[in-house]
């Protein structure tokens, strides 16, 4: 769950950050005792992404002649050995990475599917809360109401079945007519799978709704090679309608990326533009300010807001972009080399560390550590999309997630240990395992994760075998 800096007008629960009413003794969402001092978080970033210097430009990436990217790095990223991750920032400057080295032959490239909605993906109701539309009526539960002939009352054909008794019909108010059990909302647990990417989103164990959203898809570049996209968004719970904000951002960013990549736009520029488009979509959800606020465009009344993180795998390049505290991680396939965190949080703690005002231990022990300093929304003071480009020369997996996951696997090494070894071959299974890891850890927040395998192109294909740029 992302948190904007606290305001005296919007008190929130220290346990789950749900808005509180004046005089509350316990949180209505999670039952937190408001008289108890909350424990301090132990979040520590594993990778600081500071620019190191200019990079070369004008190269050809993976056989695609990318146009120059205005405002972001429009060149092909040089070949990076794993120890040189993360890559290039939005200004085209090189970023430092951890030491170490590993070698592994490239696996077979994962299968790619078509854009979602066109037969390229499928929704998988693996969680019992999503079995409403998939499972046929089962045996009558004990106590089920009997019909005129003594049989349990069954729902009419085409009606939703209760997830609890599997026999009663779900009424329009969301409750089972047979056992009275409240039914889950559609977004409580969602899974999507393509051949080359998969994502899972879950409400978690403490929240009454899922305020995360994701979009996964694939497209063909002008040269015919595939591009795979994953976007993950986390609604800011202290804002109004956070679930709508995250859904609007994920959908609009995904559509923008697919259109730009199909036109041949450089993927880093496409990512930058997609975040801007997502911000506009979230801004459109804000109520029109009253005349008293017209003079100050930043004083929208608690406008919908969310964070965003996205990844694109295209023509041997890996591009990430983000605003907020949702993250992307790199995990090598052979696990011999170092994993890495590819994003830096827009948060109070990260800002204090970057400014040299506190060390990590001090900053992340502060109760303000998780307050975000960047988000999508009409009340965001500035829109500064972060993008970075990579060109790993060994295969690996990209994990794109909200803080509902990384709160339980915050370090890159922890994320690598939680990720199944066969993640590249079974991304949906890997995403399910990571969500399960968060739920087993307590599931205090909504959990969303996308898993993208990255296969190194065969040598001699495009620029994949050209070696490292020396510019």
Coordinates of C-alpha atoms in Angstrom, one line a residue:
X1 CA 0.0 0.0 0.0
X2 CA 1.4 3.4 -1.0
X3 CA 1.1 6.2 1.4
X4 CA 1.2 9.9 0.6
X5 CA 2.6 12.2 3.3
X6 CA 0.1 12.4 6.2
X7 CA -2.2 15.3 6.6
X8 CA -3.9 16.5 9.7
X9 CA -7.2 16.4 7.7
X10 CA -6.7 12.8 6.7
X11 CA -5.7 10.7 9.7
X12 CA -4.9 7.1 8.8
X13 CA -4.5 3.8 10.6
X14 CA -0.8 3.1 11.4
X15 CA -1.4 -0.6 10.8
X16 CA -3.0 -0.5 7.3
X17 CA -3.2 3.3 6.5
X18 CA -7.0 3.2 6.0
X19 CA -8.7 6.5 6.7
X20 CA -9.9 7.0 10.2
X21 CA -12.8 8.9 11.7
X22 CA -12.4 11.3 14.6
X23 CA -12.6 9.5 17.9
X24 CA -11.9 6.0 16.5
X25 CA -10.3 3.7 19.1
X26 CA -9.9 0.8 16.6
X27 CA -9.4 0.7 12.8
X28 CA -12.5 -0.4 11.1
X29 CA -10.6 -2.1 8.3
X30 CA -7.9 -4.2 10.2
X31 CA -8.9 -3.8 13.9
X32 CA -5.7 -2.1 14.8
X33 CA -5.7 -0.8 18.4
X34 CA -5.0 2.9 17.9
X35 CA -3.6 3.3 21.5
X36 CA -0.7 1.1 20.6
X37 CA 2.5 2.6 19.1
X38 CA 3.1 1.0 15.7
X39 CA 6.4 -0.8 15.1
X40 CA 8.9 1.0 13.0
X41 CA 9.4 -0.3 9.4
X42 CA 12.6 -2.0 8.4
X43 CA 12.6 -1.1 4.7
X44 CA 16.0 -0.7 3.2
X45 CA 16.7 -0.1 -0.5
X46 CA 19.2 -2.5 -2.1
X47 CA 20.3 -0.3 -5.0
X48 CA 20.9 3.4 -5.3
X49 CA 20.5 4.6 -8.8
X50 CA 22.6 7.7 -9.3
X51 CA 23.8 8.9 -12.7
X52 CA 27.5 8.4 -13.3
X53 CA 28.1 10.0 -16.7
X54 CA 27.0 10.4 -20.3
X55 CA 26.4 7.4 -22.5
X56 CA 26.8 6.9 -26.2
X57 CA 23.9 7.6 -28.5
X58 CA 22.7 6.8 -32.0
X59 CA 23.3 3.0 -31.9
X60 CA 21.0 0.4 -33.4
X61 CA 19.2 -1.8 -30.9
X62 CA 18.5 -5.5 -31.7
X63 CA 17.9 -4.9 -35.4
X64 CA 15.3 -2.2 -34.8
X65 CA 16.3 1.3 -36.0
X66 CA 14.9 3.2 -33.1
X67 CA 14.3 7.0 -33.6
X68 CA 15.9 9.3 -31.1
X69 CA 13.9 9.7 -27.9
X70 CA 13.2 13.4 -27.1
X71 CA 13.5 14.1 -23.4
X72 CA 14.8 10.6 -22.6
X73 CA 17.6 8.4 -23.8
X74 CA 16.7 7.5 -27.3
X75 CA 19.8 5.4 -28.0
X76 CA 20.4 1.7 -27.7
X77 CA 21.8 0.8 -24.4
X78 CA 25.3 -0.7 -24.6
X79 CA 25.8 -4.4 -23.8
X80 CA 26.0 -4.7 -20.1
X81 CA 27.6 -7.5 -18.2
X82 CA 25.5 -8.5 -15.2
X83 CA 27.8 -6.8 -12.7
X84 CA 27.2 -3.5 -14.6
X85 CA 23.4 -3.4 -14.1
X86 CA 21.3 -1.4 -13.7
X87 CA 22.0 0.5 -17.0
X88 CA 21.1 4.0 -18.2
X89 CA 18.8 6.5 -16.5
X90 CA 16.3 8.8 -18.2
X91 CA 19.0 11.4 -19.0
X92 CA 21.2 8.7 -20.7
X93 CA 23.7 8.6 -17.9
X94 CA 25.2 5.3 -16.8
X95 CA 24.1 3.9 -13.4
X96 CA 26.3 1.9 -11.1
X97 CA 25.6 -1.8 -10.3
X98 CA 26.8 -4.4 -7.9
X99 CA 29.9 -6.5 -8.5
X100 CA 30.0 -10.1 -9.5
X101 CA 29.8 -12.2 -12.7
X102 CA 28.0 -15.2 -14.0
X103 CA 27.6 -17.1 -17.2
X104 CA 24.9 -19.3 -18.6
X105 CA 23.8 -20.1 -22.1
X106 CA 20.6 -18.4 -23.2
X107 CA 17.5 -20.5 -22.7
X108 CA 14.9 -20.8 -25.5
X109 CA 13.0 -17.6 -25.9
X110 CA 9.7 -17.8 -24.2
X111 CA 6.6 -18.0 -26.3
X112 CA 4.8 -14.8 -27.0
X113 CA 1.1 -14.3 -27.3
X114 CA -1.1 -11.6 -28.8
X115 CA -2.5 -8.6 -27.1
X116 CA -4.9 -9.3 -24.3
X117 CA -8.5 -9.4 -25.5
X118 CA -7.4 -10.9 -28.8
X119 CA -6.8 -14.4 -27.7
X120 CA -3.3 -13.9 -26.5
X121 CA -3.9 -14.3 -22.8
X122 CA -6.3 -16.0 -20.4
X123 CA -7.6 -15.3 -17.0
X124 CA -6.9 -18.2 -14.6
X125 CA -9.2 -18.4 -11.5
X126 CA -6.8 -20.4 -9.4
X127 CA -7.9 -18.9 -6.1
X128 CA -11.2 -20.3 -4.7
X129 CA -12.5 -16.8 -4.4
X130 CA -12.6 -16.5 -8.2
X131 CA -14.3 -19.9 -8.9
X132 CA -17.8 -18.3 -9.0
X133 CA -18.0 -18.4 -12.8
X134 CA -15.9 -21.5 -13.4
X135 CA -17.0 -24.3 -11.1
X136 CA -20.3 -26.3 -11.6
X137 CA -22.6 -26.8 -8.6
X138 CA -21.2 -29.3 -6.1
X139 CA -22.9 -31.4 -3.5
X140 CA -25.2 -29.6 -1.2
X141 CA -23.5 -28.1 1.9
X142 CA -24.8 -29.2 5.3
X143 CA -27.8 -27.1 6.1
X144 CA -28.5 -26.2 2.5
X145 CA -32.1 -25.4 1.8
X146 CA -34.0 -28.3 0.1
X147 CA -36.3 -27.9 -2.9
X148 CA -39.7 -29.4 -3.3
X149 CA -38.3 -32.8 -4.1
X150 CA -35.8 -32.8 -1.3
X151 CA -32.8 -31.8 -3.4
X152 CA -30.6 -28.8 -2.5
X153 CA -31.7 -25.6 -4.3
X154 CA -29.5 -25.0 -7.2
X155 CA -28.7 -21.7 -9.0
X156 CA -30.3 -21.3 -12.4
X157 CA -28.1 -21.9 -15.4
X158 CA -25.7 -19.0 -16.0
X159 CA -26.1 -17.6 -12.5
X160 CA -23.2 -17.0 -10.2
X161 CA -22.6 -19.7 -7.6
X162 CA -21.7 -19.1 -4.0
X163 CA -18.0 -19.7 -3.3
X164 CA -18.8 -21.0 0.2
X165 CA -21.6 -23.5 -0.3
X166 CA -21.2 -23.9 -4.1
X167 CA -25.0 -24.5 -4.3
X168 CA -26.7 -21.2 -3.7
X169 CA -27.3 -18.3 -6.2
X170 CA -25.6 -15.0 -5.6
X171 CA -28.1 -12.2 -5.3
X172 CA -27.7 -8.8 -6.8
X173 CA -26.5 -7.5 -3.4
X174 CA -23.5 -9.8 -3.5
X175 CA -24.7 -12.3 -0.9
X176 CA -25.6 -16.0 -1.3
X177 CA -29.3 -16.7 -1.1
X178 CA -28.6 -20.1 0.3
X179 CA -26.0 -19.6 3.1
X180 CA -25.8 -15.8 3.3
X181 CA -22.1 -15.7 2.6
X182 CA -20.7 -12.4 1.2
X183 CA -19.1 -13.0 -2.2
X184 CA -15.7 -11.7 -3.2
X185 CA -15.4 -8.8 -5.7
X186 CA -14.0 -9.5 -9.1
X187 CA -10.7 -7.9 -8.4
X188 CA -10.1 -9.8 -5.1
X189 CA -7.9 -12.2 -7.0
X190 CA -6.9 -11.9 -10.6
X191 CA -4.5 -13.8 -12.8
X192 CA -3.4 -13.2 -16.4
X193 CA -1.1 -15.3 -18.5
X194 CA 0.7 -14.9 -21.8
X195 CA 3.4 -17.2 -23.1
X196 CA 6.1 -14.6 -22.2
X197 CA 4.7 -12.9 -19.1
X198 CA 2.2 -13.6 -16.3
X199 CA 0.8 -11.5 -13.4
X200 CA -1.2 -12.2 -10.3
X201 CA -3.0 -9.7 -8.0
X202 CA -4.6 -10.5 -4.7
X203 CA -6.5 -8.5 -2.1
X204 CA -4.4 -9.8 0.7
X205 CA -5.6 -10.9 4.2
X206 CA -6.3 -7.5 5.9
X207 CA -8.0 -5.3 3.3
X208 CA -11.6 -5.1 2.3
X209 CA -10.8 -4.6 -1.4
X210 CA -8.0 -4.8 -3.9
X211 CA -6.6 -1.4 -4.8
X212 CA -3.8 -2.7 -7.1
X213 CA -4.1 -3.2 -10.8
X214 CA -2.0 -4.6 -13.6
X215 CA -1.8 -5.0 -17.4
X216 CA 0.3 -7.5 -19.3
X217 CA 0.4 -7.8 -23.1
X218 CA 2.6 -8.3 -26.1
X219 CA 3.1 -6.5 -29.5
X220 CA 5.1 -6.9 -32.7
X221 CA 7.8 -4.3 -33.5
X222 CA 8.0 -3.0 -37.0
X223 CA 10.7 -5.5 -37.8
X224 CA 8.4 -8.4 -36.7
X225 CA 10.2 -9.1 -33.4
X226 CA 8.1 -9.4 -30.3
X227 CA 7.8 -6.9 -27.4
X228 CA 6.4 -7.9 -24.0
X229 CA 4.9 -5.4 -21.6
X230 CA 3.9 -5.5 -17.9
X231 CA 2.5 -2.6 -15.9
X232 CA 1.7 -2.7 -12.2
X233 CA -0.1 0.1 -10.2
X234 CA -0.8 0.5 -6.5
X235 CA -3.7 2.8 -5.4
X236 CA -2.9 5.3 -2.7
X237 CA -5.2 4.3 0.1
X238 CA -5.3 7.7 1.8
X239 CA -6.8 9.1 -1.4
X240 CA -10.3 8.7 -2.7
X241 CA -11.1 5.9 -5.2
X242 CA -7.6 4.4 -5.2
X243 CA -8.9 1.2 -7.0
X244 CA -10.2 3.3 -9.9
X245 CA -6.9 5.3 -10.1
X246 CA -4.7 2.1 -10.4
X247 CA -7.0 0.5 -12.9
X248 CA -7.1 3.7 -15.1
X249 CA -3.3 4.0 -14.9
X250 CA -2.5 0.4 -15.8
X251 CA -4.9 0.3 -18.7
X252 CA -3.9 3.6 -20.3
X253 CA -0.2 3.0 -19.9
X254 CA -0.5 -0.5 -21.4
X255 CA -2.4 0.9 -24.4
X256 CA 0.1 3.7 -24.9
X257 CA 3.0 1.3 -24.8
X258 CA 1.5 -1.1 -27.3
X259 CA 0.7 1.7 -29.8
X260 CA 4.1 3.3 -29.5
X261 CA 6.1 0.1 -29.8
X262 CA 4.1 -1.0 -32.9
X263 CA 5.0 2.4 -34.5
X264 CA 8.7 1.8 -33.8
X265 CA 9.2 4.3 -31.0
X266 CA 12.2 3.6 -28.9
X267 CA 11.0 1.6 -25.9
X268 CA 12.5 4.0 -23.3
X269 CA 10.7 6.9 -24.9
X270 CA 7.6 4.8 -25.1
X271 CA 7.8 4.1 -21.4
X272 CA 8.2 7.7 -20.6
X273 CA 5.2 8.7 -22.7
X274 CA 3.1 5.9 -21.3
X275 CA 3.6 7.2 -17.7
X276 CA 2.6 10.6 -18.8
X277 CA -0.5 9.2 -20.4
X278 CA -1.3 7.2 -17.2
X279 CA -0.9 10.4 -15.2
X280 CA -3.4 12.1 -17.4
X281 CA -5.9 9.2 -17.0
X282 CA -5.6 9.4 -13.2
X283 CA -5.9 13.2 -13.3
X284 CA -9.2 12.9 -15.2
X285 CA -10.7 11.1 -12.2
X286 CA -10.3 14.1 -9.9
X287 CA -13.4 16.2 -9.2
X288 CA -13.4 19.7 -10.7
X289 CA -12.0 22.1 -8.1
X290 CA -14.3 24.8 -6.7
X291 CA -13.7 28.4 -7.7
X292 CA -11.9 29.0 -4.4
X293 CA -9.2 26.5 -5.4
X294 CA -8.9 27.5 -9.0
X295 CA -5.9 29.7 -8.3
X296 CA -3.9 26.8 -6.8
X297 CA -4.0 23.7 -9.2
X298 CA -2.3 21.6 -6.5
X299 CA -5.2 21.9 -3.9
X300 CA -7.5 19.3 -5.3
X301 CA -9.5 17.7 -2.5
X302 CA -8.0 14.3 -1.9
X303 CA -7.8 13.4 -5.6
X304 CA -7.5 9.7 -6.7
X305 CA -3.8 8.7 -6.8
X306 CA -1.6 5.6 -7.5
X307 CA 2.0 4.6 -8.1
X308 CA 3.2 2.9 -11.3
X309 CA 6.0 0.6 -12.4
X310 CA 6.4 -1.0 -15.8
X311 CA 8.8 -3.1 -17.8
X312 CA 9.3 -3.8 -21.5
X313 CA 11.4 -6.6 -23.0
X314 CA 12.0 -5.8 -26.7
X315 CA 14.7 -6.7 -29.1
X316 CA 17.3 -7.6 -26.5
X317 CA 16.6 -4.5 -24.4
X318 CA 15.0 -4.3 -20.9
X319 CA 13.3 -1.0 -20.1
X320 CA 11.8 -0.1 -16.7
X321 CA 9.9 3.0 -15.7
X322 CA 8.2 4.1 -12.5
X323 CA 6.8 6.8 -10.2
X324 CA 6.3 6.0 -6.5
X325 CA 7.4 3.0 -4.5
X326 CA 6.4 0.0 -6.7
X327 CA 9.5 -1.8 -7.8
X328 CA 11.3 -3.9 -10.4
X329 CA 13.9 -6.6 -9.6
X330 CA 16.4 -8.5 -11.8
X331 CA 17.1 -12.1 -10.9
X332 CA 19.6 -14.1 -13.1
X333 CA 18.5 -17.5 -14.2
X334 CA 21.5 -19.4 -12.8
X335 CA 21.3 -17.6 -9.4
X336 CA 25.1 -17.5 -9.4
X337 CA 25.4 -13.8 -10.2
X338 CA 24.0 -11.0 -8.1
X339 CA 20.3 -10.1 -8.4
X340 CA 19.5 -6.4 -8.4
X341 CA 16.8 -3.9 -7.7
X342 CA 16.3 -1.8 -10.8
X343 CA 14.2 1.0 -9.3
X344 CA 14.6 3.5 -6.5
X345 CA 11.6 4.5 -4.4
X346 CA 10.1 7.9 -4.5
X347 CA 9.9 7.9 -0.7
X348 CA 10.8 10.1 2.2
X349 CA 13.5 7.6 3.4
X350 CA 15.1 7.3 0.0
X351 CA 15.1 11.1 -0.3
X352 CA 16.8 11.5 3.1
X353 CA 19.5 9.0 2.2
X354 CA 20.1 10.5 -1.3
X355 CA 20.5 13.9 0.2
X356 CA 23.0 12.6 2.7
X357 CA 20.9 13.8 5.7
X358 CA 20.6 10.3 7.2
X359 CA 22.1 6.9 6.7
X360 CA 19.8 4.0 5.7
X361 CA 19.4 2.7 9.2
X362 CA 18.3 6.1 10.5
X363 CA 16.0 6.9 7.6
X364 CA 14.2 3.5 7.4
X365 CA 13.7 3.4 11.2
X366 CA 11.7 6.6 11.0
X367 CA 7.9 6.4 11.0
X368 CA 7.9 8.6 7.9
X369 CA 10.0 6.1 5.9
X370 CA 7.2 4.8 3.7
X371 CA 5.6 8.2 2.9
X372 CA 5.9 8.5 -0.9
X373 CA 7.2 11.7 -2.5
X374 CA 6.0 10.9 -6.1
X375 CA 2.7 9.5 -7.4
X376 CA 0.2 9.8 -10.2
X377 CA -2.7 12.1 -9.4
X378 CA -4.1 15.6 -9.7
X379 CA -2.5 16.6 -6.4
X380 CA 1.0 15.5 -7.4
X381 CA 3.2 18.6 -7.5
X382 CA 5.5 17.4 -10.3
X383 CA 5.5 14.6 -12.9
X384 CA 9.0 13.2 -13.3
X385 CA 8.8 9.7 -14.8
X386 CA 11.9 7.7 -14.1
X387 CA 13.1 5.3 -16.9
X388 CA 16.2 3.1 -17.2
X389 CA 17.5 0.9 -20.0
X390 CA 19.4 -2.3 -19.7
X391 CA 21.0 -4.8 -22.1
X392 CA 21.9 -7.9 -20.0
X393 CA 24.1 -10.5 -21.7
X394 CA 22.8 -13.4 -19.7
X395 CA 19.2 -14.6 -19.2
X396 CA 17.2 -13.8 -16.2
X397 CA 13.7 -12.8 -14.9
X398 CA 12.2 -9.4 -14.2
X399 CA 9.9 -9.2 -11.2
X400 CA 7.6 -6.1 -11.2
X401 CA 5.6 -5.7 -8.0
X402 CA 3.8 -3.5 -5.5
X403 CA 5.0 -3.0 -1.9
X404 CA 2.5 -5.7 -0.9
X405 CA 5.2 -8.2 -2.1
X406 CA 8.5 -6.4 -1.5
X407 CA 7.5 -5.7 2.2
X408 CA 8.1 -9.4 2.6
X409 CA 11.1 -9.7 0.3
X410 CA 12.6 -6.3 0.3
X411 CA 16.2 -7.0 -0.6
X412 CA 17.2 -8.3 -4.1
X413 CA 18.7 -11.4 -2.5
X414 CA 15.5 -12.0 -0.6
X415 CA 13.4 -11.7 -3.8
X416 CA 15.7 -14.1 -5.6
X417 CA 15.3 -16.7 -2.8
X418 CA 11.5 -16.3 -2.9
X419 CA 11.4 -16.7 -6.8
X420 CA 11.1 -20.3 -7.9
X421 CA 14.1 -21.6 -9.9
X422 CA 12.0 -22.4 -12.9
X423 CA 10.4 -18.9 -13.1
X424 CA 11.6 -18.4 -16.7
X425 CA 9.8 -21.6 -17.9
X426 CA 6.7 -21.1 -15.7
X427 CA 6.1 -17.4 -15.1
X428 CA 2.5 -17.8 -13.9
X429 CA 3.5 -20.4 -11.3
X430 CA 6.3 -18.1 -10.2
X431 CA 3.9 -15.1 -9.8
X432 CA 1.6 -17.3 -7.7
X433 CA 4.4 -18.4 -5.5
X434 CA 5.5 -14.8 -4.9
X435 CA 1.9 -13.8 -4.0
X436 CA 1.8 -16.8 -1.7
X437 CA 5.0 -15.7 -0.1
X438 CA 3.4 -12.4 0.8
X439 CA 0.2 -14.0 2.1
X440 CA 2.2 -16.4 4.2
X441 CA 4.1 -13.5 5.6
X442 CA 0.9 -11.9 6.8
X443 CA -0.7 -10.4 3.7
X444 CA -1.1 -7.0 5.4
X445 CA -1.5 -5.3 2.0
X446 CA -2.8 -5.9 -1.5
X447 CA -0.2 -8.0 -3.5
X448 CA 0.5 -7.7 -7.2
X449 CA 3.4 -9.1 -9.2
X450 CA 4.3 -9.6 -12.8
X451 CA 7.0 -12.0 -13.9
X452 CA 8.8 -11.4 -17.3
X453 CA 11.5 -13.9 -18.5
X454 CA 14.4 -12.2 -20.3
X455 CA 16.1 -14.5 -22.9
X456 CA 19.3 -13.3 -24.5
X457 CA 19.0 -13.2 -28.3
X458 CA 21.2 -15.7 -30.2
X459 CA 24.6 -14.4 -31.1
X460 CA 24.7 -12.5 -34.4
X461 CA 21.0 -11.5 -34.1
X462 CA 20.9 -7.8 -34.4
X463 CA 23.2 -6.1 -31.9
X464 CA 23.1 -8.9 -29.3
X465 CA 26.5 -10.3 -30.4
X466 CA 28.3 -7.0 -31.2
X467 CA 30.0 -6.8 -27.8
X468 CA 30.2 -3.9 -25.4
X469 CA 30.1 -0.3 -26.6
X470 CA 33.2 1.6 -25.6
X471 CA 31.8 5.1 -26.1

